[in-house]
Tab-separated table of C-alpha atoms in Angstrom:
chain	number	residue	atom	x	y	z
A	1	MET	CA	31.391	96.441	-54.362
A	2	MET	CA	27.720	96.203	-53.367
A	3	VAL	CA	26.941	93.810	-56.216
A	4	ALA	CA	29.903	91.620	-55.262
A	5	LEU	CA	28.637	91.339	-51.696
A	6	LEU	CA	25.155	90.494	-52.909
A	7	LEU	CA	26.495	87.819	-55.227
A	8	LYS	CA	28.415	86.275	-52.345
A	9	PHE	CA	25.346	86.366	-50.135
A	10	CYS	CA	23.222	84.669	-52.798
A	11	SER	CA	25.314	81.517	-52.496
A	12	GLY	CA	23.197	80.743	-49.443
A	13	LEU	CA	19.915	80.991	-51.301
A	14	LYS	CA	19.812	77.284	-52.117
A	15	LEU	CA	18.137	76.880	-48.759
A	16	PHE	CA	15.113	78.743	-50.090
A	17	GLY	CA	14.394	76.738	-53.232
A	18	PHE	CA	13.907	77.725	-56.841
A	19	HIS	CA	10.604	79.604	-56.833
A	20	ASN	CA	11.596	81.721	-53.811
A	21	LEU	CA	14.450	83.182	-55.850
A	22	CYS	CA	11.938	85.289	-57.790
A	23	GLY	CA	11.186	87.603	-54.891
A	24	PHE	CA	14.836	87.928	-53.885
A	25	ARG	CA	15.805	88.561	-57.488
A	26	ASN	CA	13.509	91.613	-57.525
A	27	PHE	CA	15.117	92.798	-54.258
A	28	ILE	CA	18.597	92.565	-55.775
A	29	LEU	CA	17.691	94.201	-59.073
A	30	SER	CA	16.047	97.138	-57.320
A	31	ARG	CA	19.422	97.910	-55.726
A	32	CYS	CA	21.645	97.512	-58.783
A	33	TYR	CA	22.017	100.829	-60.561
A	34	TYR	CA	24.053	99.934	-63.640
A	35	LYS	CA	23.039	97.845	-66.619
A	36	HIS	CA	26.142	95.673	-66.471
A	37	SER	CA	25.483	94.986	-62.795
A	38	MET	CA	21.914	93.962	-63.535
A	39	CYS	CA	23.081	91.623	-66.272
A	40	ASN	CA	25.598	90.032	-63.898
A	41	VAL	CA	22.932	89.521	-61.269
A	42	ASN	CA	20.542	88.012	-63.820
A	43	LEU	CA	23.233	85.593	-64.940
A	44	MET	CA	24.038	84.725	-61.345
A	45	ILE	CA	20.389	84.008	-60.530
A	46	ALA	CA	19.979	81.862	-63.658
A	47	SER	CA	23.121	79.901	-62.838
A	48	LEU	CA	22.153	79.444	-59.204
A	49	SER	CA	18.611	78.384	-60.126
A	50	SER	CA	19.984	75.821	-62.562
A	51	SER	CA	22.336	74.386	-59.959
A	52	ILE	CA	19.502	74.079	-57.435
A	53	ILE	CA	17.255	72.236	-59.866
A	54	SER	CA	19.914	69.860	-61.196
A	55	SER	CA	21.508	68.945	-57.850
A	56	ARG	CA	19.064	66.102	-57.155
A	57	THR	CA	20.346	62.563	-57.449
A	58	CYS	CA	18.460	59.289	-57.534
A	59	TRP	CA	18.362	57.515	-54.169
A	60	ASN	CA	18.709	54.170	-55.974
A	61	CYS	CA	21.299	54.567	-58.743
A	62	LYS	CA	22.747	58.007	-57.839
A	63	ARG	CA	22.094	59.284	-61.346
A	64	LEU	CA	21.663	63.067	-61.663
A	65	LEU	CA	17.972	63.963	-62.027
A	66	GLU	CA	16.505	66.623	-64.279
A	67	ASP	CA	14.212	69.437	-63.185
A	68	VAL	CA	11.042	68.141	-61.516
A	69	ASP	CA	11.198	64.507	-62.557
A	70	PHE	CA	9.161	62.228	-60.320
A	71	PHE	CA	11.023	59.231	-61.730
A	72	CYS	CA	14.641	58.425	-62.444
A	73	LYS	CA	15.615	56.720	-65.692
A	74	CYS	CA	16.210	53.609	-63.609
A	75	GLY	CA	12.446	53.552	-63.006
A	76	LYS	CA	12.451	54.443	-59.326
A	77	VAL	CA	10.044	57.072	-57.994
A	78	GLN	CA	11.810	60.010	-56.358
A	79	PRO	CA	11.180	62.174	-53.277
A	80	VAL	CA	9.114	65.308	-53.782
A	81	ASN	CA	10.896	68.625	-53.392
A	82	THR	CA	8.325	70.888	-51.742
A	83	ASN	CA	10.170	73.898	-53.184
A	84	TRP	CA	8.962	72.969	-56.656
A	85	SER	CA	6.354	75.363	-57.933
A	86	TYR	CA	2.918	74.012	-58.754
A	87	PHE	CA	3.366	75.161	-62.332
A	88	GLU	CA	6.602	73.202	-62.752
A	89	VAL	CA	5.034	70.073	-61.277
A	90	LEU	CA	2.247	70.142	-63.861
A	91	GLY	CA	4.568	70.820	-66.773
A	92	TYR	CA	4.325	74.579	-67.282
A	93	SER	CA	7.581	76.296	-68.132
A	94	SER	CA	6.583	79.434	-66.213
A	95	PRO	CA	3.693	80.715	-64.067
A	96	GLN	CA	0.566	81.181	-66.176
A	97	PRO	CA	-2.239	83.504	-65.020
A	98	VAL	CA	-4.558	82.103	-67.695
A	99	ILE	CA	-4.900	78.331	-67.864
A	100	ASP	CA	-7.009	75.999	-69.979
A	101	VAL	CA	-8.734	74.007	-67.232
A	102	ASP	CA	-9.257	70.994	-69.507
A	103	ASP	CA	-5.549	70.945	-70.345
A	104	LEU	CA	-4.715	71.301	-66.649
A	105	SER	CA	-6.946	68.312	-65.868
A	106	ASP	CA	-5.234	66.255	-68.574
A	107	ARG	CA	-1.808	67.093	-67.154
A	108	MET	CA	-2.931	66.088	-63.682
A	109	ARG	CA	-4.463	62.794	-64.843
A	110	GLN	CA	-1.420	61.830	-66.902
A	111	SER	CA	0.845	62.437	-63.914
A	112	GLN	CA	-1.432	60.523	-61.567
A	113	LYS	CA	-1.550	57.509	-63.885
A	114	LEU	CA	2.165	57.010	-63.314
A	115	LEU	CA	1.667	57.136	-59.555
A	116	HIS	CA	-1.412	54.936	-59.221
A	117	PRO	CA	-1.225	52.733	-56.090
A	118	ASP	CA	-1.663	49.563	-58.186
A	119	LYS	CA	1.687	50.263	-59.837
A	120	PHE	CA	3.398	50.198	-56.427
A	121	SER	CA	1.600	47.316	-54.751
A	122	GLY	CA	4.703	45.117	-54.988
A	123	LYS	CA	7.200	47.845	-54.164
A	124	SER	CA	8.941	48.598	-50.887
A	125	PRO	CA	7.178	50.665	-48.186
A	126	TYR	CA	9.590	53.515	-48.938
A	127	GLU	CA	8.639	53.585	-52.630
A	128	ARG	CA	4.933	53.394	-51.818
A	129	LYS	CA	5.318	56.388	-49.524
A	130	LEU	CA	7.219	58.341	-52.181
A	131	ALA	CA	4.444	57.624	-54.685
A	132	LEU	CA	1.761	58.728	-52.225
A	133	ASP	CA	3.689	61.923	-51.440
A	134	ALA	CA	4.093	62.713	-55.139
A	135	SER	CA	0.409	62.040	-55.827
A	136	ALA	CA	-0.646	64.276	-52.932
A	137	PHE	CA	1.638	67.071	-54.129
A	138	ILE	CA	0.183	66.882	-57.645
A	139	ASN	CA	-3.347	67.023	-56.238
A	140	LYS	CA	-2.404	70.050	-54.158
A	141	ALA	CA	-0.935	71.786	-57.211
A	142	TYR	CA	-4.000	70.989	-59.297
A	143	SER	CA	-6.401	72.173	-56.599
A	144	CYS	CA	-4.619	75.524	-56.420
A	145	LEU	CA	-4.164	76.169	-60.134
A	146	GLN	CA	-7.683	75.254	-61.215
A	147	LYS	CA	-9.182	78.059	-59.092
A	148	PRO	CA	-8.498	81.532	-60.548
A	149	VAL	CA	-8.231	83.418	-57.238
A	150	GLU	CA	-5.910	80.831	-55.684
A	151	ARG	CA	-3.842	80.757	-58.885
A	152	TYR	CA	-3.434	84.549	-58.919
A	153	GLU	CA	-2.559	84.589	-55.211
A	154	TYR	CA	-0.023	81.819	-55.731
A	155	ILE	CA	1.689	83.653	-58.593
A	156	LEU	CA	1.996	86.775	-56.452
A	157	ARG	CA	3.429	84.764	-53.558
A	158	LEU	CA	5.999	83.264	-55.929
A	159	HIS	CA	7.170	86.815	-56.533
A	160	GLY	CA	7.368	87.756	-52.885
A	161	MET	CA	4.021	89.525	-52.562
A	162	SER	CA	1.922	88.889	-49.454
A	163	THR	CA	-1.775	88.591	-50.289
A	164	ASP	CA	-2.986	88.436	-46.688
A	165	ASN	CA	-3.132	91.946	-45.284
A	166	LEU	CA	-4.095	94.320	-48.097
A	167	ASP	CA	-7.087	96.410	-46.994
A	168	LEU	CA	-8.572	98.591	-49.718
A	169	ARG	CA	-10.399	100.575	-47.055
A	170	LYS	CA	-6.999	101.950	-46.045
A	171	SER	CA	-5.663	102.325	-49.579
A	172	GLY	CA	-7.405	105.576	-50.440
A	173	ASP	CA	-9.170	103.990	-53.433
A	174	LEU	CA	-12.357	105.930	-52.714
A	175	ASP	CA	-13.839	105.598	-56.203
A	176	PHE	CA	-13.689	101.819	-56.050
A	177	LEU	CA	-15.064	101.697	-52.509
A	178	SER	CA	-17.935	103.924	-53.638
A	179	GLU	CA	-18.673	101.458	-56.443
A	180	VAL	CA	-18.663	98.615	-53.923
A	181	MET	CA	-21.187	100.405	-51.709
A	182	ASP	CA	-23.395	101.179	-54.707
A	183	ARG	CA	-23.472	97.543	-55.877
A	184	ARG	CA	-24.119	96.253	-52.360
A	185	GLU	CA	-27.104	98.583	-52.044
A	186	LYS	CA	-28.485	97.283	-55.344
A	187	VAL	CA	-28.039	93.682	-54.208
A	188	GLU	CA	-29.851	94.499	-50.974
A	189	GLU	CA	-32.705	96.113	-52.921
A	190	VAL	CA	-33.099	93.005	-55.074
A	191	VAL	CA	-33.003	90.693	-52.055
A	192	ASN	CA	-35.676	92.766	-50.304
A	193	ALA	CA	-37.811	92.765	-53.448
A	194	ILE	CA	-37.601	88.963	-53.626
A	195	SER	CA	-38.471	88.597	-49.940
A	196	ASN	CA	-41.474	90.936	-50.195
A	197	PHE	CA	-42.610	89.819	-53.633
A	198	LYS	CA	-46.323	90.021	-54.464
A	199	SER	CA	-47.211	88.173	-57.624
A	200	SER	CA	-48.441	89.949	-60.729
A	201	LYS	CA	-47.253	89.952	-64.329
A	202	LYS	CA	-46.064	93.545	-63.980
A	203	THR	CA	-44.075	93.025	-60.799
A	204	ILE	CA	-42.524	89.738	-61.959
A	205	SER	CA	-41.371	91.392	-65.185
A	206	GLY	CA	-39.920	94.389	-63.364
A	207	LEU	CA	-38.121	92.242	-60.801
A	208	SER	CA	-36.760	89.977	-63.535
A	209	ASN	CA	-35.356	92.984	-65.405
A	210	SER	CA	-33.779	94.385	-62.227
A	211	ILE	CA	-32.099	91.080	-61.417
A	212	ASN	CA	-30.864	90.579	-64.974
A	213	GLU	CA	-29.420	94.109	-65.191
A	214	LEU	CA	-27.626	93.690	-61.864
A	215	VAL	CA	-26.209	90.285	-62.794
A	216	VAL	CA	-24.938	91.587	-66.146
A	217	ASP	CA	-23.458	94.690	-64.484
A	218	ILE	CA	-21.567	92.831	-61.741
A	219	ARG	CA	-20.418	90.107	-64.137
A	220	GLN	CA	-18.942	92.734	-66.485
A	221	TRP	CA	-17.342	94.577	-63.555
A	222	LEU	CA	-15.767	91.330	-62.412
A	223	SER	CA	-14.560	90.462	-65.916
A	224	ASP	CA	-12.990	93.897	-66.461
A	225	GLU	CA	-11.093	93.722	-63.166
A	226	GLU	CA	-9.864	90.214	-63.923
A	227	LYS	CA	-8.518	91.369	-67.286
A	228	SER	CA	-6.638	94.183	-65.543
A	229	LEU	CA	-5.234	91.759	-62.986
A	230	ILE	CA	-4.019	89.352	-65.661
A	231	SER	CA	-2.444	92.249	-67.565
A	232	PHE	CA	-0.526	93.418	-64.478
A	233	ILE	CA	0.717	89.874	-63.840
A	234	LYS	CA	1.907	89.488	-67.432
A	235	LYS	CA	3.749	92.822	-67.143
A	236	SER	CA	5.281	91.761	-63.800
A	237	ASP	CA	3.720	94.841	-62.213
A	238	TRP	CA	3.358	93.103	-58.875
A	239	SER	CA	2.275	96.038	-56.721
A	240	ARG	CA	-0.582	96.945	-59.029
A	241	ALA	CA	-1.440	93.270	-59.483
A	242	LEU	CA	-1.787	92.944	-55.716
A	243	ILE	CA	-4.214	95.873	-55.549
A	244	SER	CA	-6.149	94.535	-58.530
A	245	LEU	CA	-6.390	91.107	-56.903
A	246	SER	CA	-7.885	92.673	-53.790
A	247	ARG	CA	-10.409	94.554	-55.918
A	248	PHE	CA	-11.249	91.372	-57.816
A	249	LYS	CA	-11.920	89.515	-54.554
A	250	TYR	CA	-14.205	92.315	-53.351
A	251	ILE	CA	-16.236	92.155	-56.563
A	252	LEU	CA	-16.320	88.368	-56.507
A	253	LYS	CA	-17.704	88.458	-52.974
A	254	ILE	CA	-20.560	90.717	-54.098
A	255	PHE	CA	-21.193	88.399	-57.051
A	256	GLU	CA	-21.361	85.384	-54.724
A	257	GLU	CA	-23.661	87.236	-52.309
A	258	LEU	CA	-26.095	87.797	-55.169
A	259	ARG	CA	-25.721	84.184	-56.329
A	260	GLU	CA	-26.938	82.983	-52.914
A	261	HIS	CA	-30.416	84.225	-53.851
A	262	GLU	CA	-30.592	82.612	-57.309
A	263	LEU	CA	-32.719	79.712	-56.059
A	264	ALA	CA	-35.157	82.145	-54.439
A	265	TRP	CA	-35.785	84.097	-57.632
A	266	ARG	CA	-35.995	80.918	-59.693
A	267	LYS	CA	-38.795	79.738	-57.419
A	268	LEU	CA	-40.634	82.886	-58.490
A	269	GLY	CA	-40.243	81.861	-62.139
A	270	ILE	CA	-37.380	84.264	-62.919
A	271	ASN	CA	-34.878	82.441	-65.135
A	272	VAL	CA	-31.767	84.565	-64.723
A	273	THR	CA	-28.598	82.465	-64.441
A	274	MET	CA	-25.544	83.445	-62.426
A	275	THR	CA	-22.430	82.478	-64.374
A	276	HIS	CA	-18.890	83.810	-64.441
């Protein structure tokens, strides 16, 4: 009975768009207690998603459009559906936590070639606007997906997870918070040493070693947390992914705070590079 009511209610989900179904799907599945019910709900979601995607028609020839096509077969550019996910727009079949940035750039450039203003100089004002809207949407998708933190946040939002209000200070993760305090103290020590530096071969060597050890330590800490985050995303463990993302952002902030002083230590002749 409960599943039947939920299925009926889901008929209204077209208003939310395709990628928003992910979060609601998790809500439904968490309340379905039998395997056959879960299968029915999965089939319903797949069917509903398909109908949402394929319900677009060309404004010019009324032909049914496929997926996230920016153009109809008649050659006319089509309106952007802002419910499309950024991954779909750039040709990915599903959200990808790990992306080849060069491949992403190629996908963006190939899409933008089709929408170049020169190709629409002789078109109607409506078509020129559609092309500009599509180009802007592609740029927005590219800007988000090329940056790891924004990409991870976006994937979590696609699955109904809010990334705005998680505060690790209230999470009880005392071990991690202790690590944060320890690294911040070490960064502060290095910054003070740079500010109060008195030149000698011994002191320059010692300071260089301290900076290098700290950079290597924080970089490895950041890399380990990112691997955990990616693993949680791939396993669809969204709650743990959200916590890991917050941890990753904390570590990244410490890394960036240290990076702010790279120019200062380079002026002292210390050639330690901050890379991630």
